[in-house]
Every structure is written in C-alpha cells, then in structure tokens.
Amino acid sequence: YLIVTARKGLFKAVFSKNNIEATPLAVNDKWKIKDFLFYNASKIGEQTYTIGTWGNGLMVYSHGKILQLITKKSGLSNEIVLSQFFDKDNNIWLALSDGITKVEINSPLSSFGENLGIEGTVENMTRFNENLYLATDRGLVYLPKYKTVAGEIYDQNKFVKIDKIPGGTWDVLNFNNEQLLVAGDDGIIQYDKTHKAKRIIDLHPWKIFKSKTLQNTIFIGHETGLVQMEFKSNSWQIINE
C-alpha cells in the first residue's frame, strides 16, 4: 500500500495481523517534495500512482520517481485536486476546486504549443543526439531528453530555443547521426554534438535532402536552384550548383 501524507512525503505500508510497518519511499532528488501539499492518490498500475496535490496539480509516481506533474500548462483548469477516480477506460477523473476534469493519463499523445516553447510555424523536425529538433519560422528549438534546474520543477519538458542559430529555419536534417544540418536565414548551418554552429554555405535555402545513392552527399533546394554538396575530409564541399 502507498500512504500519502500532507507534509511528510510518501510511505510504503505493510500490514500484518497486529502491526503496520511504514517505510519512507525515496523520491528522485530533482523534486522538492517538501514544497508540495499531498491530498489524495490513486493506483493506476502495478507500481504507478497518481497523487493529487493542493495547488500543484497531479503527480504521476512510479518506482521511486515522480515522472510527471500535470498542471495548468498541461490543460488543467485548476491545480487544487480535491479527489480523483480511475475509470475502466484508464482515464483519471479529477474533482478540482472549480469543476471536473478528465485526464487521459495513458494516452500516447502529447500536445505542445507556445506555453511549452514552440512559437510560429513548425516547418520540419528530426531527432539528433537523443533530442527532438524543430525547424520553425521563429528559429530552431529542441526538446531535451530531460531538463531540470535546481530549485525549479518542470511539469512537462519545454522546447528550448537555440540562440546560436538566429532567424527563421525552414528545414532540418540529421546527417549520419554526427551533425545536424539546418536550413535557415543565414544559409546552411552545421550544428554538432558539442553544440558548435558553423555556416557551410551562404544562400537562401528551403529544403535539404540526403542522397539515397551517393555517399555523404546532400542536395539543397534554394531560391534560385539546386546545390549538391559532399562531406569529404571532414568538411563540406560544393560539387554542383
């Protein structure tokens, strides 16, 4: 059993005939448990629980870790969870201080918008170095695999803008899992795993295509035509334009 206390944290309870043994549960240290007022809980999996708080929304807890904090940014109208109910369709119904909200807790879908760091129009996306990168008309942003700052709690990972690549970006390409190529207002930018940005060609690109037949070759569609480039001897070289 899981025991939720208002200020003392979480406990695992083992019941015997004449005794109750309660053991404090360890929680990953990126969360400041003392800053939360726990109010209720529901079991939604073998070792997974949702914990309602007074003023901080709904926590998802599993195996010693707070996996997620669902708040107004996630769509709640209010962050005071008075009660909760786990239905047969695996949804959580929350009684909030201003009404009732249904949370599709096991949905594989997540929604991201301006409140989570995405501004403007998303032109393309790719994964690189375990992060998700979006080319938008407001710049290049990425979603870290996990992001936390000491003393702060993130209810959901937020996209972060890369200031080294200013202006609009129109396409993005993972090249051989070694570098990220970005088509932007400043040309084609090479962005590596050490977060260094370097312009490899000065033009106004719209699309980047990796050749399926020519090794280490890309094609760049720009305002006035097509450019072919090859990565050779650790640098990019123009083959045809």
PDB file of C-alpha atoms in Angstrom:
ATOM      1  CA  TYR A   1       0.000   0.000   0.000  1.00  0.00           C
ATOM      2  CA  LEU A   2       1.031   3.607  -0.579  1.00  0.00           C
ATOM      3  CA  ILE A   3       0.496   6.104   2.215  1.00  0.00           C
ATOM      4  CA  VAL A   4       0.362   9.753   1.154  1.00  0.00           C
ATOM      5  CA  THR A   5       0.942  12.354   3.859  1.00  0.00           C
ATOM      6  CA  ALA A   6       0.399  16.076   3.535  1.00  0.00           C
ATOM      7  CA  ARG A   7       3.909  17.192   4.512  1.00  0.00           C
ATOM      8  CA  LYS A   8       5.991  14.120   5.369  1.00  0.00           C
ATOM      9  CA  GLY A   9       6.165  12.570   1.906  1.00  0.00           C
ATOM     10  CA  LEU A  10       5.313   9.055   0.715  1.00  0.00           C
ATOM     11  CA  PHE A  11       5.394   5.787   2.660  1.00  0.00           C
ATOM     12  CA  LYS A  12       5.102   2.123   1.780  1.00  0.00           C
ATOM     13  CA  ALA A  13       2.843   0.324   4.245  1.00  0.00           C
ATOM     14  CA  VAL A  14       2.986  -3.387   5.048  1.00  0.00           C
ATOM     15  CA  PHE A  15       0.050  -4.690   7.095  1.00  0.00           C
ATOM     16  CA  SER A  16       0.247  -7.724   9.340  1.00  0.00           C
ATOM     17  CA  LYS A  17      -2.262  -9.094  11.814  1.00  0.00           C
ATOM     18  CA  ASN A  18      -1.152  -6.939  14.729  1.00  0.00           C
ATOM     19  CA  ASN A  19       1.111  -4.353  13.165  1.00  0.00           C
ATOM     20  CA  ILE A  20       1.517  -1.755  10.411  1.00  0.00           C
ATOM     21  CA  GLU A  21       5.049  -1.081   9.187  1.00  0.00           C
ATOM     22  CA  ALA A  22       5.503   2.156   7.226  1.00  0.00           C
ATOM     23  CA  THR A  23       8.740   2.791   5.316  1.00  0.00           C
ATOM     24  CA  PRO A  24       9.555   6.181   3.720  1.00  0.00           C
ATOM     25  CA  LEU A  25       9.798   5.971  -0.054  1.00  0.00           C
ATOM     26  CA  ALA A  26      12.778   7.543  -1.779  1.00  0.00           C
ATOM     27  CA  VAL A  27      11.946  10.069  -4.482  1.00  0.00           C
ATOM     28  CA  ASN A  28      14.330  11.284  -7.174  1.00  0.00           C
ATOM     29  CA  ASP A  29      16.056  14.371  -5.840  1.00  0.00           C
ATOM     30  CA  LYS A  30      15.140  16.670  -8.718  1.00  0.00           C
ATOM     31  CA  TRP A  31      11.783  17.170  -6.998  1.00  0.00           C
ATOM     32  CA  LYS A  32      11.378  19.102  -3.743  1.00  0.00           C
ATOM     33  CA  ILE A  33       8.723  17.033  -2.018  1.00  0.00           C
ATOM     34  CA  LYS A  34       8.583  19.417   0.932  1.00  0.00           C
ATOM     35  CA  ASP A  35       7.188  22.097  -1.389  1.00  0.00           C
ATOM     36  CA  PHE A  36       4.052  20.055  -2.083  1.00  0.00           C
ATOM     37  CA  LEU A  37       0.890  19.512  -0.092  1.00  0.00           C
ATOM     38  CA  PHE A  38      -0.302  15.998  -0.958  1.00  0.00           C
ATOM     39  CA  TYR A  39      -4.064  15.478  -0.753  1.00  0.00           C
ATOM     40  CA  ASN A  40      -5.078  12.118  -2.303  1.00  0.00           C
ATOM     41  CA  ALA A  41      -3.859   9.280  -4.527  1.00  0.00           C
ATOM     42  CA  SER A  42      -4.975   6.548  -6.938  1.00  0.00           C
ATOM     43  CA  LYS A  43      -3.249   3.383  -8.107  1.00  0.00           C
ATOM     44  CA  ILE A  44      -3.206   3.223 -11.919  1.00  0.00           C
ATOM     45  CA  GLY A  45      -0.632   0.470 -12.464  1.00  0.00           C
ATOM     46  CA  GLU A  46       1.363  -2.258 -10.746  1.00  0.00           C
ATOM     47  CA  GLN A  47       3.740   0.261  -9.173  1.00  0.00           C
ATOM     48  CA  THR A  48       2.319   3.501 -10.580  1.00  0.00           C
ATOM     49  CA  TYR A  49       0.212   6.062  -8.727  1.00  0.00           C
ATOM     50  CA  THR A  50      -1.300   9.459  -9.374  1.00  0.00           C
ATOM     51  CA  ILE A  51      -1.062  11.858  -6.447  1.00  0.00           C
ATOM     52  CA  GLY A  52      -3.353  14.857  -6.141  1.00  0.00           C
ATOM     53  CA  THR A  53      -1.902  17.992  -4.568  1.00  0.00           C
ATOM     54  CA  TRP A  54      -3.322  21.170  -3.126  1.00  0.00           C
ATOM     55  CA  GLY A  55      -2.154  23.853  -5.534  1.00  0.00           C
ATOM     56  CA  ASN A  56       0.378  21.956  -7.672  1.00  0.00           C
ATOM     57  CA  GLY A  57      -1.801  19.733  -9.844  1.00  0.00           C
ATOM     58  CA  LEU A  58      -1.460  15.981 -10.292  1.00  0.00           C
ATOM     59  CA  MET A  59       1.742  13.939  -9.905  1.00  0.00           C
ATOM     60  CA  VAL A  60       2.479  10.632 -11.608  1.00  0.00           C
ATOM     61  CA  TYR A  61       4.705   8.480  -9.360  1.00  0.00           C
ATOM     62  CA  SER A  62       6.363   5.144 -10.179  1.00  0.00           C
ATOM     63  CA  HIS A  63       9.283   3.158  -8.736  1.00  0.00           C
ATOM     64  CA  GLY A  64      10.724   5.989  -6.672  1.00  0.00           C
ATOM     65  CA  LYS A  65      10.351   8.642  -9.345  1.00  0.00           C
ATOM     66  CA  ILE A  66       7.934  11.472  -9.957  1.00  0.00           C
ATOM     67  CA  LEU A  67       7.510  11.004 -13.700  1.00  0.00           C
ATOM     68  CA  GLN A  68       5.286  13.942 -14.492  1.00  0.00           C
ATOM     69  CA  LEU A  69       3.460  16.876 -12.982  1.00  0.00           C
ATOM     70  CA  ILE A  70       0.172  17.719 -14.693  1.00  0.00           C
ATOM     71  CA  THR A  71      -0.790  21.367 -14.173  1.00  0.00           C
ATOM     72  CA  LYS A  72      -2.480  24.273 -15.957  1.00  0.00           C
ATOM     73  CA  LYS A  73       0.205  24.106 -18.629  1.00  0.00           C
ATOM     74  CA  SER A  74      -0.932  20.574 -19.344  1.00  0.00           C
ATOM     75  CA  GLY A  75      -4.576  21.671 -19.591  1.00  0.00           C
ATOM     76  CA  LEU A  76      -5.956  21.639 -16.038  1.00  0.00           C
ATOM     77  CA  SER A  77      -8.333  24.492 -15.271  1.00  0.00           C
ATOM     78  CA  ASN A  78      -7.209  24.499 -11.648  1.00  0.00           C
ATOM     79  CA  GLU A  79      -4.346  22.948  -9.681  1.00  0.00           C
ATOM     80  CA  ILE A  80      -6.234  22.036  -6.487  1.00  0.00           C
ATOM     81  CA  VAL A  81      -7.089  18.322  -6.755  1.00  0.00           C
ATOM     82  CA  LEU A  82      -9.765  17.512  -4.182  1.00  0.00           C
ATOM     83  CA  SER A  83     -10.416  13.951  -5.324  1.00  0.00           C
ATOM     84  CA  GLN A  84      -9.728  11.552  -8.202  1.00  0.00           C
ATOM     85  CA  PHE A  85     -11.203   8.451  -9.808  1.00  0.00           C
ATOM     86  CA  PHE A  86      -9.545   5.932 -12.160  1.00  0.00           C
ATOM     87  CA  ASP A  87     -12.171   4.543 -14.561  1.00  0.00           C
ATOM     88  CA  LYS A  88     -12.362   1.276 -16.553  1.00  0.00           C
ATOM     89  CA  ASP A  89     -11.047   3.040 -19.687  1.00  0.00           C
ATOM     90  CA  ASN A  90      -7.841   4.036 -17.873  1.00  0.00           C
ATOM     91  CA  ASN A  91      -8.779   7.704 -17.564  1.00  0.00           C
ATOM     92  CA  ILE A  92      -8.360   9.808 -14.432  1.00  0.00           C
ATOM     93  CA  TRP A  93     -11.315  11.973 -13.399  1.00  0.00           C
ATOM     94  CA  LEU A  94     -10.269  14.879 -11.163  1.00  0.00           C
ATOM     95  CA  ALA A  95     -12.500  16.846  -8.838  1.00  0.00           C
ATOM     96  CA  LEU A  96     -10.896  20.279  -8.905  1.00  0.00           C
ATOM     97  CA  SER A  97     -11.860  23.317  -6.891  1.00  0.00           C
ATOM     98  CA  ASP A  98     -13.661  24.770  -9.930  1.00  0.00           C
ATOM     99  CA  GLY A  99     -15.093  21.679 -11.645  1.00  0.00           C
ATOM    100  CA  ILE A 100     -14.376  18.207 -13.012  1.00  0.00           C
ATOM    101  CA  THR A 101     -11.615  17.341 -15.500  1.00  0.00           C
ATOM    102  CA  LYS A 102     -10.861  14.108 -17.346  1.00  0.00           C
ATOM    103  CA  VAL A 103      -7.172  13.270 -17.899  1.00  0.00           C
ATOM    104  CA  GLU A 104      -6.301  10.628 -20.492  1.00  0.00           C
ATOM    105  CA  ILE A 105      -3.331   9.572 -18.428  1.00  0.00           C
ATOM    106  CA  ASN A 106      -2.278   6.645 -20.630  1.00  0.00           C
ATOM    107  CA  SER A 107      -2.691   8.389 -23.960  1.00  0.00           C
ATOM    108  CA  PRO A 108       0.393   8.101 -26.231  1.00  0.00           C
ATOM    109  CA  LEU A 109      -0.257  11.648 -27.465  1.00  0.00           C
ATOM    110  CA  SER A 110       1.157  14.871 -26.041  1.00  0.00           C
ATOM    111  CA  SER A 111       0.338  18.420 -27.103  1.00  0.00           C
ATOM    112  CA  PHE A 112       2.941  21.183 -27.349  1.00  0.00           C
ATOM    113  CA  GLY A 113       2.317  24.860 -28.066  1.00  0.00           C
ATOM    114  CA  GLU A 114       3.553  28.316 -27.165  1.00  0.00           C
ATOM    115  CA  ASN A 115       3.271  27.573 -23.453  1.00  0.00           C
ATOM    116  CA  LEU A 116       5.871  24.809 -23.938  1.00  0.00           C
ATOM    117  CA  GLY A 117       8.311  26.769 -26.080  1.00  0.00           C
ATOM    118  CA  ILE A 118       7.010  26.409 -29.657  1.00  0.00           C
ATOM    119  CA  GLU A 119       6.395  29.715 -31.417  1.00  0.00           C
ATOM    120  CA  GLY A 120       5.462  30.217 -35.041  1.00  0.00           C
ATOM    121  CA  THR A 121       5.021  27.558 -37.715  1.00  0.00           C
ATOM    122  CA  VAL A 122       6.780  24.175 -37.499  1.00  0.00           C
ATOM    123  CA  GLU A 123       8.415  23.525 -40.888  1.00  0.00           C
ATOM    124  CA  ASN A 124      10.143  20.198 -40.181  1.00  0.00           C
ATOM    125  CA  MET A 125      11.545  18.071 -37.369  1.00  0.00           C
ATOM    126  CA  THR A 126      14.110  15.358 -36.691  1.00  0.00           C
ATOM    127  CA  ARG A 127      15.837  13.551 -33.852  1.00  0.00           C
ATOM    128  CA  PHE A 128      19.510  14.177 -33.221  1.00  0.00           C
ATOM    129  CA  ASN A 129      21.730  13.313 -30.256  1.00  0.00           C
ATOM    130  CA  GLU A 130      18.693  11.939 -28.346  1.00  0.00           C
ATOM    131  CA  ASN A 131      16.807  15.247 -28.639  1.00  0.00           C
ATOM    132  CA  LEU A 132      13.930  16.317 -30.866  1.00  0.00           C
ATOM    133  CA  TYR A 133      14.686  19.372 -33.046  1.00  0.00           C
ATOM    134  CA  LEU A 134      12.088  21.559 -34.756  1.00  0.00           C
ATOM    135  CA  ALA A 135      12.743  23.995 -37.589  1.00  0.00           C
ATOM    136  CA  THR A 136      10.270  26.880 -37.192  1.00  0.00           C
ATOM    137  CA  ASP A 137       9.873  30.270 -38.826  1.00  0.00           C
ATOM    138  CA  ARG A 138      10.907  31.767 -35.466  1.00  0.00           C
ATOM    139  CA  GLY A 139      14.120  29.766 -35.150  1.00  0.00           C
ATOM    140  CA  LEU A 140      15.464  26.344 -34.178  1.00  0.00           C
ATOM    141  CA  VAL A 141      14.184  24.751 -30.966  1.00  0.00           C
ATOM    142  CA  TYR A 142      14.775  21.385 -29.334  1.00  0.00           C
ATOM    143  CA  LEU A 143      13.135  19.210 -26.713  1.00  0.00           C
ATOM    144  CA  PRO A 144      15.739  17.901 -24.246  1.00  0.00           C
ATOM    145  CA  LYS A 145      15.574  14.257 -23.278  1.00  0.00           C
ATOM    146  CA  TYR A 146      15.193  15.532 -19.728  1.00  0.00           C
ATOM    147  CA  LYS A 147      15.522  19.059 -18.414  1.00  0.00           C
ATOM    148  CA  THR A 148      15.633  20.283 -14.867  1.00  0.00           C
ATOM    149  CA  VAL A 149      17.090  23.231 -12.982  1.00  0.00           C
ATOM    150  CA  ALA A 150      17.962  23.116  -9.286  1.00  0.00           C
ATOM    151  CA  GLY A 151      15.166  24.621  -7.249  1.00  0.00           C
ATOM    152  CA  GLU A 152      12.635  24.530 -10.106  1.00  0.00           C
ATOM    153  CA  ILE A 153      10.101  21.900 -11.090  1.00  0.00           C
ATOM    154  CA  TYR A 154       9.144  21.233 -14.684  1.00  0.00           C
ATOM    155  CA  ASP A 155       5.655  19.860 -15.126  1.00  0.00           C
ATOM    156  CA  GLN A 156       6.453  18.945 -18.723  1.00  0.00           C
ATOM    157  CA  ASN A 157       9.581  19.201 -20.802  1.00  0.00           C
ATOM    158  CA  LYS A 158       9.717  22.506 -22.671  1.00  0.00           C
ATOM    159  CA  PHE A 159      11.265  23.236 -26.047  1.00  0.00           C
ATOM    160  CA  VAL A 160      14.377  25.404 -25.815  1.00  0.00           C
ATOM    161  CA  LYS A 161      15.426  27.911 -28.463  1.00  0.00           C
ATOM    162  CA  ILE A 162      18.983  27.696 -29.853  1.00  0.00           C
ATOM    163  CA  ASP A 163      20.250  31.273 -29.953  1.00  0.00           C
ATOM    164  CA  LYS A 164      23.356  30.310 -31.941  1.00  0.00           C
ATOM    165  CA  ILE A 165      21.126  29.897 -34.994  1.00  0.00           C
ATOM    166  CA  PRO A 166      19.160  33.182 -35.321  1.00  0.00           C
ATOM    167  CA  GLY A 167      16.306  33.984 -37.674  1.00  0.00           C
ATOM    168  CA  GLY A 168      13.846  31.630 -39.303  1.00  0.00           C
ATOM    169  CA  THR A 169      14.667  28.000 -40.034  1.00  0.00           C
ATOM    170  CA  TRP A 170      12.986  26.068 -42.833  1.00  0.00           C
ATOM    171  CA  ASP A 171      14.359  22.545 -42.724  1.00  0.00           C
ATOM    172  CA  VAL A 172      16.495  20.308 -40.536  1.00  0.00           C
ATOM    173  CA  LEU A 173      18.369  17.091 -41.348  1.00  0.00           C
ATOM    174  CA  ASN A 174      20.166  14.523 -39.191  1.00  0.00           C
ATOM    175  CA  PHE A 175      23.274  13.709 -41.202  1.00  0.00           C
ATOM    176  CA  ASN A 176      24.687  10.270 -40.309  1.00  0.00           C
ATOM    177  CA  ASN A 177      23.944  10.865 -36.596  1.00  0.00           C
ATOM    178  CA  GLU A 178      27.069  13.049 -36.470  1.00  0.00           C
ATOM    179  CA  GLN A 179      25.775  16.515 -37.269  1.00  0.00           C
ATOM    180  CA  LEU A 180      22.563  18.439 -37.639  1.00  0.00           C
ATOM    181  CA  LEU A 181      22.134  20.468 -40.824  1.00  0.00           C
ATOM    182  CA  VAL A 182      19.799  23.448 -40.572  1.00  0.00           C
ATOM    183  CA  ALA A 183      18.392  25.448 -43.494  1.00  0.00           C
ATOM    184  CA  GLY A 184      17.904  28.956 -42.178  1.00  0.00           C
ATOM    185  CA  ASP A 185      18.011  32.641 -42.977  1.00  0.00           C
ATOM    186  CA  ASP A 186      21.806  32.594 -42.642  1.00  0.00           C
ATOM    187  CA  GLY A 187      22.325  29.676 -45.045  1.00  0.00           C
ATOM    188  CA  ILE A 188      23.043  26.062 -44.190  1.00  0.00           C
ATOM    189  CA  ILE A 189      24.274  25.717 -40.607  1.00  0.00           C
ATOM    190  CA  GLN A 190      26.203  22.701 -39.345  1.00  0.00           C
ATOM    191  CA  TYR A 191      25.376  22.006 -35.695  1.00  0.00           C
ATOM    192  CA  ASP A 192      27.374  19.255 -33.971  1.00  0.00           C
ATOM    193  CA  LYS A 193      27.059  17.230 -30.777  1.00  0.00           C
ATOM    194  CA  THR A 194      29.247  19.726 -28.887  1.00  0.00           C
ATOM    195  CA  HIS A 195      26.698  22.465 -29.696  1.00  0.00           C
ATOM    196  CA  LYS A 196      29.015  24.295 -32.089  1.00  0.00           C
ATOM    197  CA  ALA A 197      27.357  26.044 -35.025  1.00  0.00           C
ATOM    198  CA  LYS A 198      29.135  26.709 -38.332  1.00  0.00           C
ATOM    199  CA  ARG A 199      27.807  28.069 -41.613  1.00  0.00           C
ATOM    200  CA  ILE A 200      28.845  25.824 -44.504  1.00  0.00           C
ATOM    201  CA  ILE A 201      27.259  27.725 -47.403  1.00  0.00           C
ATOM    202  CA  ASP A 202      25.755  31.195 -47.787  1.00  0.00           C
ATOM    203  CA  LEU A 203      22.434  31.106 -49.672  1.00  0.00           C
ATOM    204  CA  HIS A 204      18.694  31.198 -49.021  1.00  0.00           C
ATOM    205  CA  PRO A 205      17.756  27.519 -48.601  1.00  0.00           C
ATOM    206  CA  TRP A 206      14.349  25.934 -48.250  1.00  0.00           C
ATOM    207  CA  LYS A 207      14.977  22.175 -48.217  1.00  0.00           C
ATOM    208  CA  ILE A 208      17.829  19.728 -47.537  1.00  0.00           C
ATOM    209  CA  PHE A 209      17.788  16.213 -48.991  1.00  0.00           C
ATOM    210  CA  LYS A 210      20.252  13.405 -48.245  1.00  0.00           C
ATOM    211  CA  SER A 211      21.120  11.349 -51.320  1.00  0.00           C
ATOM    212  CA  LYS A 212      19.989   7.722 -51.232  1.00  0.00           C
ATOM    213  CA  THR A 213      22.605   6.659 -53.794  1.00  0.00           C
ATOM    214  CA  LEU A 214      25.585   8.989 -53.346  1.00  0.00           C
ATOM    215  CA  GLN A 215      27.524   8.529 -50.117  1.00  0.00           C
ATOM    216  CA  ASN A 216      27.881  11.579 -47.844  1.00  0.00           C
ATOM    217  CA  THR A 217      26.016  13.761 -50.329  1.00  0.00           C
ATOM    218  CA  ILE A 218      23.181  16.242 -49.843  1.00  0.00           C
ATOM    219  CA  PHE A 219      21.074  18.359 -52.172  1.00  0.00           C
ATOM    220  CA  ILE A 220      19.942  21.835 -51.149  1.00  0.00           C
ATOM    221  CA  GLY A 221      16.891  23.439 -52.692  1.00  0.00           C
ATOM    222  CA  HIS A 222      17.160  27.232 -52.556  1.00  0.00           C
ATOM    223  CA  GLU A 223      15.593  30.346 -54.077  1.00  0.00           C
ATOM    224  CA  THR A 224      17.261  30.076 -57.476  1.00  0.00           C
ATOM    225  CA  GLY A 225      18.061  26.413 -57.921  1.00  0.00           C
ATOM    226  CA  LEU A 226      19.727  23.307 -56.541  1.00  0.00           C
ATOM    227  CA  VAL A 227      23.143  22.780 -54.930  1.00  0.00           C
ATOM    228  CA  GLN A 228      24.923  19.452 -54.451  1.00  0.00           C
ATOM    229  CA  MET A 229      27.408  19.156 -51.564  1.00  0.00           C
ATOM    230  CA  GLU A 230      29.604  16.323 -50.305  1.00  0.00           C
ATOM    231  CA  PHE A 231      31.075  15.781 -46.861  1.00  0.00           C
ATOM    232  CA  LYS A 232      34.687  14.832 -47.532  1.00  0.00           C
ATOM    233  CA  SER A 233      37.904  15.085 -45.500  1.00  0.00           C
ATOM    234  CA  ASN A 234      35.895  16.353 -42.517  1.00  0.00           C
ATOM    235  CA  SER A 235      34.444  19.345 -44.401  1.00  0.00           C
ATOM    236  CA  TRP A 236      31.626  20.212 -46.785  1.00  0.00           C
ATOM    237  CA  GLN A 237      32.475  20.801 -50.442  1.00  0.00           C
ATOM    238  CA  ILE A 238      30.294  22.080 -53.286  1.00  0.00           C
ATOM    239  CA  ILE A 239      30.079  19.537 -56.127  1.00  0.00           C
ATOM    240  CA  ASN A 240      27.470  21.130 -58.405  1.00  0.00           C
ATOM    241  CA  GLU A 241      25.441  24.327 -58.314  1.00  0.00           C
TER     242      GLU A 241
END
